[in-house]
Structures are given as structure tokens and as C-alpha cells.
PDB file of C-alpha atoms (C1' of nucleotides) in Angstrom:
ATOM      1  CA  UNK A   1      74.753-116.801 -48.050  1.00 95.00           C
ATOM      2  CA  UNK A   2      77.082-113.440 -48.093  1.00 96.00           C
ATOM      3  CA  UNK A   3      78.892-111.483 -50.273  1.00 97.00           C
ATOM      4  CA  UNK A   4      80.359-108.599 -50.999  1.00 97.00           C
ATOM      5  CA  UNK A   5      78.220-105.730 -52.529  1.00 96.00           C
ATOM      6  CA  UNK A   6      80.646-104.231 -54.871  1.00 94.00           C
ATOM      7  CA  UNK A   7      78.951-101.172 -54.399  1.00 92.00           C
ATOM      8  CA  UNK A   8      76.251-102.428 -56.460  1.00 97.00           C
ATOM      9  CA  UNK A   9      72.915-100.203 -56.485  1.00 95.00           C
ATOM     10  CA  UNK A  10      70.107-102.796 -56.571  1.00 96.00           C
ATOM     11  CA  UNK A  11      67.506-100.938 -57.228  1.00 94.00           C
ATOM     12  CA  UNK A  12      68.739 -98.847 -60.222  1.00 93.00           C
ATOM     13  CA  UNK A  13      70.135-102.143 -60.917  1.00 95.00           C
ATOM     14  CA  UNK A  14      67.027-104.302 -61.210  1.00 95.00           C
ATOM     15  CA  UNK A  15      64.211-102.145 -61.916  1.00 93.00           C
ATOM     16  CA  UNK A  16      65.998 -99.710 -64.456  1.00 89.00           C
ATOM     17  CA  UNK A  17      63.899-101.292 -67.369  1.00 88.00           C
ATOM     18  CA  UNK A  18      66.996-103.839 -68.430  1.00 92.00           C
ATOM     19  CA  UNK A  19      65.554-106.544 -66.744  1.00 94.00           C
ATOM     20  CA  UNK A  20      61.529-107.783 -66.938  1.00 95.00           C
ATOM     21  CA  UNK A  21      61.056-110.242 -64.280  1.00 95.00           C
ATOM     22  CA  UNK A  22      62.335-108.814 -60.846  1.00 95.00           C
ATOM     23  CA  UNK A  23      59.991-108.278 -57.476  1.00 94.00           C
ATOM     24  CA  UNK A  24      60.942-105.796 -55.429  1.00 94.00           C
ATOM     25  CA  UNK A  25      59.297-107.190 -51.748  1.00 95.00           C
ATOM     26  CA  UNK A  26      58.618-105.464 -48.675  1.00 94.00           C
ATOM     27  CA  UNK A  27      61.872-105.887 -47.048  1.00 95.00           C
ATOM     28  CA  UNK A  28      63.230-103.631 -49.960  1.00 94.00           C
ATOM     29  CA  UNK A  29      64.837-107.110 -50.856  1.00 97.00           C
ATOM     30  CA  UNK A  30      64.765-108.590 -54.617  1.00 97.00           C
ATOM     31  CA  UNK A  31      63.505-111.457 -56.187  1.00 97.00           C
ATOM     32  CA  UNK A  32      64.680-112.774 -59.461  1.00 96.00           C
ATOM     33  CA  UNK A  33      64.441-115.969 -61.587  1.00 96.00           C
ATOM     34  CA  UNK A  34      67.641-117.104 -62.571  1.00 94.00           C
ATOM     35  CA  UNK A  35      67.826-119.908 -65.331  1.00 91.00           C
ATOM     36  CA  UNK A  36      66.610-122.622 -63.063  1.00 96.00           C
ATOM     37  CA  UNK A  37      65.813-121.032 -59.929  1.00 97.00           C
ATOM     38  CA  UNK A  38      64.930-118.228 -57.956  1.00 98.00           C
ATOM     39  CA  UNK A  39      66.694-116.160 -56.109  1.00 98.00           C
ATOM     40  CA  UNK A  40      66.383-113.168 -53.361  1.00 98.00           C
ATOM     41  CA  UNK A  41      69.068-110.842 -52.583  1.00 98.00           C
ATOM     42  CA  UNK A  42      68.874-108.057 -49.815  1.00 98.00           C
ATOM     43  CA  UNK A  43      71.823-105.315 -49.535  1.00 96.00           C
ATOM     44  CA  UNK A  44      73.077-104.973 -45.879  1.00 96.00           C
ATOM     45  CA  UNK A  45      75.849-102.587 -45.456  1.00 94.00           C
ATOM     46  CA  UNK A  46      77.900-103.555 -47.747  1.00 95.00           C
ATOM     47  CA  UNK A  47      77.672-106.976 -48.368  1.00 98.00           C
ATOM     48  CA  UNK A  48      74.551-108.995 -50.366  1.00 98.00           C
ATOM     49  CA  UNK A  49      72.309-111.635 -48.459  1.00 98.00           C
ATOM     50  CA  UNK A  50      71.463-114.174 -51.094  1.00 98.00           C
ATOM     51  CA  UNK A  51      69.084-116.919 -50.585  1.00 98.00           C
ATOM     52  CA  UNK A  52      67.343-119.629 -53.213  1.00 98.00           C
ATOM     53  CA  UNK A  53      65.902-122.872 -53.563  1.00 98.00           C
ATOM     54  CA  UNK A  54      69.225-123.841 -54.777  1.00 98.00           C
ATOM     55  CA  UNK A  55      71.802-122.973 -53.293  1.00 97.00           C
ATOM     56  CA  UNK A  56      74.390-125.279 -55.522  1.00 98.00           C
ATOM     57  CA  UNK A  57      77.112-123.433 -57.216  1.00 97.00           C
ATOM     58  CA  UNK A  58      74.627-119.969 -56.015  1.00 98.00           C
ATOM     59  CA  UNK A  59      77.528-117.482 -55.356  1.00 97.00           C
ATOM     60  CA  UNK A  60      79.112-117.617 -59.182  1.00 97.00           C
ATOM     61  CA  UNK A  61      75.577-118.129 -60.390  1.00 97.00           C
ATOM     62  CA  UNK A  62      74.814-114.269 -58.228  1.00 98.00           C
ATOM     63  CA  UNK A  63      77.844-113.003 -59.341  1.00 98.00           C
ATOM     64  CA  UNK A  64      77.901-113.501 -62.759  1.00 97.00           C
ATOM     65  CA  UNK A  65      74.384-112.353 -63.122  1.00 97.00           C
ATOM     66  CA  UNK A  66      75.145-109.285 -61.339  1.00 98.00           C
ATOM     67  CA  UNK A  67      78.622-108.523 -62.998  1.00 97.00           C
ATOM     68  CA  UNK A  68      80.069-108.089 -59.515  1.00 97.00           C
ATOM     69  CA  UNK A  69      83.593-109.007 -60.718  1.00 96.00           C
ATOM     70  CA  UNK A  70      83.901-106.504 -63.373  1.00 96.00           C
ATOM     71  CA  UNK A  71      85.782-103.424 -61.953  1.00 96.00           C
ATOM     72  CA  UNK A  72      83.278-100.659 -63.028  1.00 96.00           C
ATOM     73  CA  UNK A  73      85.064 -97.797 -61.204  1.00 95.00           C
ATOM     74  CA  UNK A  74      88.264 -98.279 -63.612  1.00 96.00           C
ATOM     75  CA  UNK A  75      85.837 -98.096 -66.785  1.00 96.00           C
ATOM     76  CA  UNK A  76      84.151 -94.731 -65.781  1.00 96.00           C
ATOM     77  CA  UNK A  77      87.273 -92.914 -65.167  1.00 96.00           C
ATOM     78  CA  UNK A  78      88.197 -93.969 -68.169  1.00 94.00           C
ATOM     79  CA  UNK A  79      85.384 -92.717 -69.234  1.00 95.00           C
ATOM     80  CA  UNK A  80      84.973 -89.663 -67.421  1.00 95.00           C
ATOM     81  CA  UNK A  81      88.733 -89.085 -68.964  1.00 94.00           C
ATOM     82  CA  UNK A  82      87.593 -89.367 -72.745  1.00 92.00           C
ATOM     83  CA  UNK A  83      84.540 -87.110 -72.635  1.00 94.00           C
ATOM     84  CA  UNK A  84      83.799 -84.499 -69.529  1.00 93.00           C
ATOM     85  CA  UNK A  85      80.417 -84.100 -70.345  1.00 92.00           C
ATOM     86  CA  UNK A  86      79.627 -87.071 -69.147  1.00 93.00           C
ATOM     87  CA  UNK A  87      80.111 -85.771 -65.187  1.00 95.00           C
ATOM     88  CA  UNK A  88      76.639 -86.163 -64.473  1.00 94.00           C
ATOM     89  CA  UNK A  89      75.649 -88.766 -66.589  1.00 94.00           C
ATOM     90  CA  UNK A  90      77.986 -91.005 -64.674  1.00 96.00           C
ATOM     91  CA  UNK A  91      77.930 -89.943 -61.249  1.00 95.00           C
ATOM     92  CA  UNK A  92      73.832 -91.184 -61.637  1.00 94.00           C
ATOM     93  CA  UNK A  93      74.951 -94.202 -62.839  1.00 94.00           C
ATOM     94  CA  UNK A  94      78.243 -95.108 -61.361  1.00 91.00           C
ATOM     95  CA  UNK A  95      75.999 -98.137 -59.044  1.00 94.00           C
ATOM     96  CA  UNK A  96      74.206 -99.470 -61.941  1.00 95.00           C
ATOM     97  CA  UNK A  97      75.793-102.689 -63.414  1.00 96.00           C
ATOM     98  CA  UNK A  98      74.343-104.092 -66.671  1.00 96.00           C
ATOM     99  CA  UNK A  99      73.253-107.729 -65.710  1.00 97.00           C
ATOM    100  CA  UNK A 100      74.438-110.384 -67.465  1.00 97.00           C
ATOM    101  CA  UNK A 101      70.639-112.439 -68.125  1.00 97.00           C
ATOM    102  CA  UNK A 102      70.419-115.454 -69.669  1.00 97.00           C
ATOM    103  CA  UNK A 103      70.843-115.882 -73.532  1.00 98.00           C
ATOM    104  CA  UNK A 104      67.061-117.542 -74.855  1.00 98.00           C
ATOM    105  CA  UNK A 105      65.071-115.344 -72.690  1.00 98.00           C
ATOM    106  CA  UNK A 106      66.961-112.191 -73.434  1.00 98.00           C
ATOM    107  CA  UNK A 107      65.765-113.202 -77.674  1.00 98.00           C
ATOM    108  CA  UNK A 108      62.167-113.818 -76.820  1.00 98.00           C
ATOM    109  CA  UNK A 109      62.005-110.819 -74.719  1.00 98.00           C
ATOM    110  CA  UNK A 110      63.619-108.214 -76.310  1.00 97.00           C
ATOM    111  CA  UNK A 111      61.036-109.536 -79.622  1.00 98.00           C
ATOM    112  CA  UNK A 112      58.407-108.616 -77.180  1.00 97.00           C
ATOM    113  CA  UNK A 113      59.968-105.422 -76.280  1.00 96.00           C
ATOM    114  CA  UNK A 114      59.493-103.547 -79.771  1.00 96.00           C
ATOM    115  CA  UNK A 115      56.538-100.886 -79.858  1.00 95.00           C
ATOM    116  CA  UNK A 116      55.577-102.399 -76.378  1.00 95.00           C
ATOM    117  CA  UNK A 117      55.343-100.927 -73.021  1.00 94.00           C
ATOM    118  CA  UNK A 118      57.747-101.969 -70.245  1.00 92.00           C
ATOM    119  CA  UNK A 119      54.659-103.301 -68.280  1.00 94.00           C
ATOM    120  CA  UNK A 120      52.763-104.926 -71.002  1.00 96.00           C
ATOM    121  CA  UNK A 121      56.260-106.639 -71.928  1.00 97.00           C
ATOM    122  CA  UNK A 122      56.788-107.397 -68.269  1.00 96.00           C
ATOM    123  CA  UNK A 123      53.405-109.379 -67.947  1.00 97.00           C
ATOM    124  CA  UNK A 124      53.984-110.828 -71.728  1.00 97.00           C
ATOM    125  CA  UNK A 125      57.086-113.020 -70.230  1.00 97.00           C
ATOM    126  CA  UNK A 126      55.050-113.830 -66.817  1.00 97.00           C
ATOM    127  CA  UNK A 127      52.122-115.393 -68.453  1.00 97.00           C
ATOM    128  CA  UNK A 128      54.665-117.282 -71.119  1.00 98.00           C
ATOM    129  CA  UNK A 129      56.524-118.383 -67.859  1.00 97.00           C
ATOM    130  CA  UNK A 130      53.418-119.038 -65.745  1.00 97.00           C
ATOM    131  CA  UNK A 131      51.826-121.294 -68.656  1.00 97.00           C
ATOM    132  CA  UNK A 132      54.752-122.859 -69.839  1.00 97.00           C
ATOM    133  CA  UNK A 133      57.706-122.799 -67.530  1.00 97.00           C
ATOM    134  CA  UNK A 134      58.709-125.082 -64.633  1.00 97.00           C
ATOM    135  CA  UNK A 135      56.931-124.328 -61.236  1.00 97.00           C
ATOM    136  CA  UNK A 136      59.224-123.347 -58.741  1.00 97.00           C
ATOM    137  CA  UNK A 137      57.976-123.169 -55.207  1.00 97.00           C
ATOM    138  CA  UNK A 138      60.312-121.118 -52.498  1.00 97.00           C
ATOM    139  CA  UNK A 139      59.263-119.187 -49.371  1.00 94.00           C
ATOM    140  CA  UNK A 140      55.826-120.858 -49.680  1.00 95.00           C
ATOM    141  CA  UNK A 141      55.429-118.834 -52.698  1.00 95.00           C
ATOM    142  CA  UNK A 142      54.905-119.733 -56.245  1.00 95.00           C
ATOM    143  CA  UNK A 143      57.496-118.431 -59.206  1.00 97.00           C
ATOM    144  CA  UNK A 144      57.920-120.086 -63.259  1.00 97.00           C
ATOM    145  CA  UNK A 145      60.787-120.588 -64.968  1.00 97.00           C
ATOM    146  CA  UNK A 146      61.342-119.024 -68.203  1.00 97.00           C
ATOM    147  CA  UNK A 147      60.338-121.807 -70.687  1.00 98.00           C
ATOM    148  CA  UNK A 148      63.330-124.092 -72.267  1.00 97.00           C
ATOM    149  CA  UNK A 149      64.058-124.111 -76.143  1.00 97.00           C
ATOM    150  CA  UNK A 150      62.064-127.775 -76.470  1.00 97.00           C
ATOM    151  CA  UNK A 151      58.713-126.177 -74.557  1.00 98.00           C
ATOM    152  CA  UNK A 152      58.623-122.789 -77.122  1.00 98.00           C
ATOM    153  CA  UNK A 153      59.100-125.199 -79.763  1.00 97.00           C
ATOM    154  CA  UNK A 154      56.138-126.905 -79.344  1.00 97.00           C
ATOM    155  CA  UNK A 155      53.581-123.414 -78.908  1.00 97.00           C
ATOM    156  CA  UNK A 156      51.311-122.066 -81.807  1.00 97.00           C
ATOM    157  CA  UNK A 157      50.284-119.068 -82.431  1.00 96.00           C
ATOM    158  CA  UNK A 158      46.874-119.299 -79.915  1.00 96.00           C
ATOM    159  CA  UNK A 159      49.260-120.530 -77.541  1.00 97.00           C
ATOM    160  CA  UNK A 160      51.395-116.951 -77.828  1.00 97.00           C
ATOM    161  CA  UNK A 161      48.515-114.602 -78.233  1.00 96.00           C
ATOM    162  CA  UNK A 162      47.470-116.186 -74.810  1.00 96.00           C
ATOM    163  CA  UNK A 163      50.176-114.355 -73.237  1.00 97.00           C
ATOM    164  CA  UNK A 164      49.180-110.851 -74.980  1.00 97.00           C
ATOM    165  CA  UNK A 165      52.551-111.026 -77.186  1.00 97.00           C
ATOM    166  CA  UNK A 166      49.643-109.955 -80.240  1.00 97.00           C
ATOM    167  CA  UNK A 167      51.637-109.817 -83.809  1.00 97.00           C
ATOM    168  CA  UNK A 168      54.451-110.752 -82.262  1.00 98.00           C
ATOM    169  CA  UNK A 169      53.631-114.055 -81.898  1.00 97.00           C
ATOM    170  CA  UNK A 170      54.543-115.026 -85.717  1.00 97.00           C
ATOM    171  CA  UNK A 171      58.138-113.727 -84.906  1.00 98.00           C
ATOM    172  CA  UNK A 172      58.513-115.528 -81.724  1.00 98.00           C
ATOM    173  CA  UNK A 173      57.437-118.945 -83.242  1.00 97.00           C
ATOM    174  CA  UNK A 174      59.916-117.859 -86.210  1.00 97.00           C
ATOM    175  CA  UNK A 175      62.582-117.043 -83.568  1.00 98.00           C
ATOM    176  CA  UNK A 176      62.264-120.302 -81.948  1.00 98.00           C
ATOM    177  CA  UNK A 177      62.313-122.465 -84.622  1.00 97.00           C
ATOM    178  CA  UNK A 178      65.738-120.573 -86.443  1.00 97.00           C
ATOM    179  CA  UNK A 179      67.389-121.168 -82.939  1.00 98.00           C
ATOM    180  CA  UNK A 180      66.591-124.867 -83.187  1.00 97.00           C
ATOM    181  CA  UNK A 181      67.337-125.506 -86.579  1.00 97.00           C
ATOM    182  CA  UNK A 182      71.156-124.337 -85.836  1.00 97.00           C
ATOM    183  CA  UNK A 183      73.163-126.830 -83.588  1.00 96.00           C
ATOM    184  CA  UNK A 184      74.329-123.903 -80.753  1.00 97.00           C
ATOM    185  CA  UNK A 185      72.945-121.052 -82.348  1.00 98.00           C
ATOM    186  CA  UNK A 186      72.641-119.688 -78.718  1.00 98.00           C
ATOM    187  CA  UNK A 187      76.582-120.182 -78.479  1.00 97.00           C
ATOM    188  CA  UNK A 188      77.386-120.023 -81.924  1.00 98.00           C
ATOM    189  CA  UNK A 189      76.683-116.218 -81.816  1.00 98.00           C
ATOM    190  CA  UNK A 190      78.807-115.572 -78.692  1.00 97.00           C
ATOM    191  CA  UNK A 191      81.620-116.769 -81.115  1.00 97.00           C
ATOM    192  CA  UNK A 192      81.167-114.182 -83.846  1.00 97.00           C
ATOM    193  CA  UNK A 193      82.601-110.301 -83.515  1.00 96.00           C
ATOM    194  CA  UNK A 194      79.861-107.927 -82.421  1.00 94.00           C
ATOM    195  CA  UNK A 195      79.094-106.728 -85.553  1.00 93.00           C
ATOM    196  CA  UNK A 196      78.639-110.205 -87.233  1.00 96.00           C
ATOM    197  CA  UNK A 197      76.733-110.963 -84.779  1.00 97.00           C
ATOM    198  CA  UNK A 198      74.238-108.677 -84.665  1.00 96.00           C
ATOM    199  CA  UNK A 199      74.116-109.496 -88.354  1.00 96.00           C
ATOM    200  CA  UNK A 200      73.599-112.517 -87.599  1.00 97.00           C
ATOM    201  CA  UNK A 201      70.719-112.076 -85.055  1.00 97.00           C
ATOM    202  CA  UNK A 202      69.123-109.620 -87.179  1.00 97.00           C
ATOM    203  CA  UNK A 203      68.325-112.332 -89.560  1.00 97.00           C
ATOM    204  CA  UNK A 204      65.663-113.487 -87.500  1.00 97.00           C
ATOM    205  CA  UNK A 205      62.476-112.046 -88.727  1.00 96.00           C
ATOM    206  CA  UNK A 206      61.351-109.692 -85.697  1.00 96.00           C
ATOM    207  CA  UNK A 207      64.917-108.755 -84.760  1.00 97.00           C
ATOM    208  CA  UNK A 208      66.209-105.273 -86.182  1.00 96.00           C
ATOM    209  CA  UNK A 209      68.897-103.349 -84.475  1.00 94.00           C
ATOM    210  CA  UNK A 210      67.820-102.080 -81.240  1.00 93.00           C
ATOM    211  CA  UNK A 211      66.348-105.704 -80.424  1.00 96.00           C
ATOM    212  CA  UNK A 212      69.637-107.248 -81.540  1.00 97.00           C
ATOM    213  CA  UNK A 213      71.828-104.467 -79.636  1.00 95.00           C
ATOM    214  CA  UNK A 214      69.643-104.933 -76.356  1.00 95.00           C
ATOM    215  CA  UNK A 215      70.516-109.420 -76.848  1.00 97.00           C
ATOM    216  CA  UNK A 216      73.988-108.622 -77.035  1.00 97.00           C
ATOM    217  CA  UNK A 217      73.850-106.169 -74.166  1.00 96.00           C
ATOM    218  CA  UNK A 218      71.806-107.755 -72.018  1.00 96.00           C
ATOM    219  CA  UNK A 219      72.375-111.466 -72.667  1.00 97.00           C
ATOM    220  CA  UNK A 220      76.371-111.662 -73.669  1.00 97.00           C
ATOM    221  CA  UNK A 221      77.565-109.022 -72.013  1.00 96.00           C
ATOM    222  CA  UNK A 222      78.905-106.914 -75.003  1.00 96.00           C
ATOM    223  CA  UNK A 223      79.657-103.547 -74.202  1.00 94.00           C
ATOM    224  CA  UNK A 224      80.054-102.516 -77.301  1.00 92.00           C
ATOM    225  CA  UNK A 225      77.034-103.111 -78.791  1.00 91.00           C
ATOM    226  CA  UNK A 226      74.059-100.683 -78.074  1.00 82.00           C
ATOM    227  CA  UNK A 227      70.276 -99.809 -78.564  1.00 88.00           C
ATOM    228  CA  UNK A 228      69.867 -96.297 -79.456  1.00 86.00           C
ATOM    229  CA  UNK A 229      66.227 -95.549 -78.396  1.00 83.00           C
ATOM    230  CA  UNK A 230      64.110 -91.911 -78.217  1.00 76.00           C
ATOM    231  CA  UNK A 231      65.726 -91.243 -74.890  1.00 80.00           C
ATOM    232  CA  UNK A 232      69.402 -91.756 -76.511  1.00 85.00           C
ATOM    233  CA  UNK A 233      68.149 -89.498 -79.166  1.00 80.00           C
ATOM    234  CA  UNK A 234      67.385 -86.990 -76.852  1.00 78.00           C
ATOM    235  CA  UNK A 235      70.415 -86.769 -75.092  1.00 83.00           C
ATOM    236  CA  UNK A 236      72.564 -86.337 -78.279  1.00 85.00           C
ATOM    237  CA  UNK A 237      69.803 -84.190 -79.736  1.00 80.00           C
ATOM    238  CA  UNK A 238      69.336 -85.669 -82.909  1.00 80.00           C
ATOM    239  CA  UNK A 239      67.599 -88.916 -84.497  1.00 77.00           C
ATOM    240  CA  UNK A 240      70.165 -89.728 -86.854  1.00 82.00           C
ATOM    241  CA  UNK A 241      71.434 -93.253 -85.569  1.00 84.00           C
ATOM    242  CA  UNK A 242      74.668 -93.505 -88.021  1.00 84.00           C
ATOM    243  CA  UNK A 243      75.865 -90.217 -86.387  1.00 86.00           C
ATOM    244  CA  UNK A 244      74.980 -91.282 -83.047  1.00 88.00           C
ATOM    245  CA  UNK A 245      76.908 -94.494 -83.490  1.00 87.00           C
ATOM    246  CA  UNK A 246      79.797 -92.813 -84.850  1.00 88.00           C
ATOM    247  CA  UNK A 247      80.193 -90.479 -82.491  1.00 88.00           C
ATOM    248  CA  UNK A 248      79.615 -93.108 -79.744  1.00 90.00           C
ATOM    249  CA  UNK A 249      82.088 -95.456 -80.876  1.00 89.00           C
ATOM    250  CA  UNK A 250      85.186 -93.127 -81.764  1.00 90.00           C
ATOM    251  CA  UNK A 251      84.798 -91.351 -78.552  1.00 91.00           C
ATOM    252  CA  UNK A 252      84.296 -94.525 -75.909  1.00 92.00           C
ATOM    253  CA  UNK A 253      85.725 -97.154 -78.192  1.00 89.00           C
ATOM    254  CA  UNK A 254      84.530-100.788 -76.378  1.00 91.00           C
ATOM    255  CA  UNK A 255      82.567 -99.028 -73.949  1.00 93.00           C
ATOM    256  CA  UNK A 256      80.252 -97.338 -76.352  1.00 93.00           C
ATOM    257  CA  UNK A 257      77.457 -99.242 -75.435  1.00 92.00           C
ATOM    258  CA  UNK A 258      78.119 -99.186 -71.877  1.00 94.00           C
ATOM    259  CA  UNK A 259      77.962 -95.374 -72.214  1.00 93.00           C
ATOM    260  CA  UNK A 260      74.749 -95.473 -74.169  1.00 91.00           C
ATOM    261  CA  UNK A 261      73.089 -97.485 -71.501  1.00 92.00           C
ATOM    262  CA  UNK A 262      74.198 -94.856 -68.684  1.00 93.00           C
ATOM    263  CA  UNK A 263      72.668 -92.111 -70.653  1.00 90.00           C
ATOM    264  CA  UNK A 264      69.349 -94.214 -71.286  1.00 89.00           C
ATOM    265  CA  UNK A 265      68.965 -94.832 -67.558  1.00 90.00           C
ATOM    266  CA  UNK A 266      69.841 -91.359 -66.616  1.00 90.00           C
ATOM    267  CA  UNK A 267      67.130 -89.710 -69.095  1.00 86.00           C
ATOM    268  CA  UNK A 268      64.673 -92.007 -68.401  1.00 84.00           C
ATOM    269  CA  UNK A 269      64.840 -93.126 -64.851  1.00 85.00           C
ATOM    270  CA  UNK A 270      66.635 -89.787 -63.263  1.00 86.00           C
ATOM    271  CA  UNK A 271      63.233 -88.448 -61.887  1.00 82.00           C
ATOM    272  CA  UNK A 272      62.140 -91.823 -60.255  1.00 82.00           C
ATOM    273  CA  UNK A 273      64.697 -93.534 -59.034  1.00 82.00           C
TER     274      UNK A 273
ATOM    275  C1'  DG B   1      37.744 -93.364 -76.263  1.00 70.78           C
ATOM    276  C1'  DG B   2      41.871 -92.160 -79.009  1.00 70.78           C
ATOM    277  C1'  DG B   3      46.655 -92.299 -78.611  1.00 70.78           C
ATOM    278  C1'  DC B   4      50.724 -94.329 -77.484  1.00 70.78           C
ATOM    279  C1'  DA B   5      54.673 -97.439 -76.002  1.00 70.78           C
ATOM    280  C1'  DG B   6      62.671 -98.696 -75.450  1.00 70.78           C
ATOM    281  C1'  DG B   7      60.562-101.282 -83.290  1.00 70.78           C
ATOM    282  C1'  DT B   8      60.269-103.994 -87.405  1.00 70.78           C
ATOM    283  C1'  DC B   9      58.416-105.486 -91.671  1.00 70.78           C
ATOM    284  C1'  DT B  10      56.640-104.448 -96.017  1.00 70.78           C
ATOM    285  C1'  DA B  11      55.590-102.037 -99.976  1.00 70.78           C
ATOM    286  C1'  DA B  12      56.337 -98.312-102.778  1.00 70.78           C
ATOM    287  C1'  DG B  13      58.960 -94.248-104.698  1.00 70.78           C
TER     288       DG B  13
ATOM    289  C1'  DC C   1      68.362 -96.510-100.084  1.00 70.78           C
ATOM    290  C1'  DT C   2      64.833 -93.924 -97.789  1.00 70.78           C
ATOM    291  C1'  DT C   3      60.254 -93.570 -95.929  1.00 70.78           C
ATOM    292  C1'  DA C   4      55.340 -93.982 -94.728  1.00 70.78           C
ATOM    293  C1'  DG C   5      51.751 -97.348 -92.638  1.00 70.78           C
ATOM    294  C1'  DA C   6      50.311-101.162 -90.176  1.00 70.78           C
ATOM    295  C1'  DC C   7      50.619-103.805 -86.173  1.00 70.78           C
ATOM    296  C1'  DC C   8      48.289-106.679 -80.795  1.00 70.78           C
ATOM    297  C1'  DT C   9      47.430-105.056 -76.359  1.00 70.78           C
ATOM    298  C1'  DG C  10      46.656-102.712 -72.059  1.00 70.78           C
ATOM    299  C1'  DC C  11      46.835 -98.503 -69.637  1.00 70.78           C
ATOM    300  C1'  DC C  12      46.696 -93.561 -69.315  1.00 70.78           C
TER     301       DC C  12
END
DNA sequence: GGGCAGGTCTAAG
DNA sequence: CTTAGACCTGCC
């Protein structure tokens, strides 16, 4: 299958530390696993070659994930309008799209995620997939699905520590269980403003802000919501968050976070990538 | 080997 | 309400 780019850079894209389980192959291709299936996309001039073990309903499923439909180019003049400074900042970034990931695994990762590295978290979520998720086989290779709700339920603490989550584990097995308890919680939250909802998420032991910010970024998509991290700090040259926040918000207004995640990925990935 | 990594909880002032 | 310490683990 085809499609149109959008201009999207994949690499900055996928392996800009906002998403854990990508492959980057030899053909400079991607591979990703995408609720229940994977999926490989290549950039050709222009236009996306996408290919999975399931192709049903693939091109929304691709497009939603990568927020192809979302005109980016409006938002950063806007953007480049409120606040010159942000010239550079935005010219690195103008490719990158924040993905849109699915809502469970974007909780139990992002619970990984605190005082972690990005490759210890990274092989956290492939052993919990590997030992627990759905085998998926495609181009005679083998790839796990994230585990479903019913499967997490089910683990104990041996079974987490197995995947080299350490203390974490308690909070994950807390996580899991909250999430059950509430009919929807997963939707429920997408139904709240972004402030009650990162109330809300935060109420899970093992959530504070920055995990909560990075769910609602990462998993629903709201662009006003945003982890302020050491590189964020950096940037604005001071650690005081409130400020920071402040700042962010009556400058951008519903793009704060959107902002915040450009200058994360400059400062941290502008020498590699 | 010690220190540290996209934080959070807890206990104590 | 603010602020140290502790915390699994793997890799530099």
C-alpha cells in the first residue's frame, strides 16, 4: 500500500525517544507494532510504502498513528508568529509529528520510563511483550504484541521483575488493576479536560506529572499537556516547573505542549539525528 | 566499580 | 508546602 508522506520525517519521527518499540531495518525502512499488528513503512519520494500482516482497515490505522492528517505547517507558523525565538527550534523539528500510540501501552510504559534509561525502558516493554503478548509472525520474522488489559491482570510481581521493570513492578500491578476496576477508565479519561485528567491519571500510584503529561501526549494526542524534563529545563534555563508552565502556556496557548516536545527533541536529539 | 538515567513516593521539617 | 533519600537495573 501507498500514501502520501505529508512531509513526515521518519526517522526523527520514530526514533526521537517518544516511541519504545520501533526497528529501524536495513532498507532504512521501519517496523512498528501497532495494537494488533505489525507494520513496516519505507519513505519513497514522497509518498509512504506500508505493508503488514493485516492489511484490513491499514491506511486509517497508518495514518492515525502517524498524525498525517493534522496540518502541522499551519501550527508552526502560528507558532513561529507568537514567539521568534523559536526559528531554530522549529525549523529542526518542522518533520517530526508526535504519534498518536495506543492508550494501555502508553500507561505501562511511561511507569517504566521514570529514573530509567531509554534503552533499559525499551527492552523493559520487549520482554513484557515477548513473554506475554500475542506472537505475531510477518516477513518470516517473529514480533509480540503489547499485552491486553486481561493478560497484565493476571502477572505478579516475579512475573514483572522478569522483564527488568525492578520497583516498578508494584506500580505497574497497581496501575493495572485501577484501570480494571473502572468500567472505560482507558476512555473515561479521554472525556475529562486536560487538566482533570492528568489529575485523574496521577492518582495512580507511580504516575506523577511528567508520566501523566507524556500519556496524554503520547497516547491521546493532547497538545496541551506536556512533560517538562532536564532538557526542557535547559532550554528555558531554569528548573522551576510552575514558571516553565506558565510561561509555556500563555505564550503557545493549546500548543504548549507541542512546543515543549520540539524543544525536547531539538536539545536532546540535535547532535544525532 | 561507582554513578547515573526523560521520576515518584515517602517521611520529615 | 517544600525537600532530601531511596529505589531495580543495565550500561558507560
Amino acid at each position: 500500500m501507498k500514501i502520501k508522506s505529508n512531509s513526515i520525517d521518519l526517522k526523527r519521527t520514530l526514533l526521537s525517544g517518544q516511541c519504545f518499540r520501533v526497528k529501524e531495518e536495513n532498507d532504512s525502512s521501519f517496523t512498528i507494532i501497532l495494537e494488533d499488528r505489525v507494520v513496516n513503512i519505507k519513505e519513497e519520494e514522497g509518498y509512504l510504502i506500508i505493508n503488514s500482516n493485516n492489511t484490513d482497515n491499514l491506511k486509517s490505522i497508518v495514518i492515525n498513528y502517524l498524525d498525517l492528517d493534522r496540518d502541522y505547517e499551519l501550527i508552526n507558523e502560528y507558532l513561529l508568529k507568537k514567539d521568534e525565538k523559536l526559528k531554530k527550534v522549529i525549523e529542526y523539528s518542522k518533520h517530526y509529528k508526535i504519534l498518536a500510540q495506543p492508550k494501555l501501552e502508553m500507561i505501562i510504559s511511561f511507569i517504566i520510563s521514570q529514573n530509567n534509561t531509554v534503552k533499559n525502558i525499551s527492552n523493559s516493554i520487549e520482554k513484557l511483550c515477548k513473554y506475554y503478548g500475542r506472537e505475531i509472525t510477518f516477513n518470516n520474522n517473529e514480533y509480540y504484541l503489547f499485552p491486553t488489559l486481561d493478560t497484565l491482570l493476571k502477572l505478579n510481581e516475579e512475573d514483572l521483575k522478569k522483564c527488568g521493570v525492578g520497583f516498578r513492578n508494584k506500580y505497574i500491578i497497581n496501575a493495572v488493576k485501577e484501570i480494571s476496576n473502572e468500567k472505560d477508565y482507558i476512555r473515561n479519561i479521554n472525556e475529562l479536560n486536560t487538566e482533570e485528567a492528568l489529575k485523574k491519571l496521577m492518582n495512580i500510584k507511580g504516575i506523577g506529572m511528567k508520566v501523566a503529561s507524556c500519556i496524554l501526549m503520547f497516547g491521546y494526542g493532547r497538545f496541551d499537556a506536556f512533560p517538562i524534563d532536564t532538557w526542557v529545563k535547559k532550554y528555558f534555563n531554569t528548573t522551576n516547573e510552575v514558571e516553565i508552565k506558565k510561561l509555556a502556556n500563555e505564550k503557545y496557548k493549546k500548543y504548549c505542549g507541542l512546543v515543549i516536545q520540539y524543544i525536547f527533541h531539538y536539545e536532546r536529539n540535535r547532535n544525532v539525528l
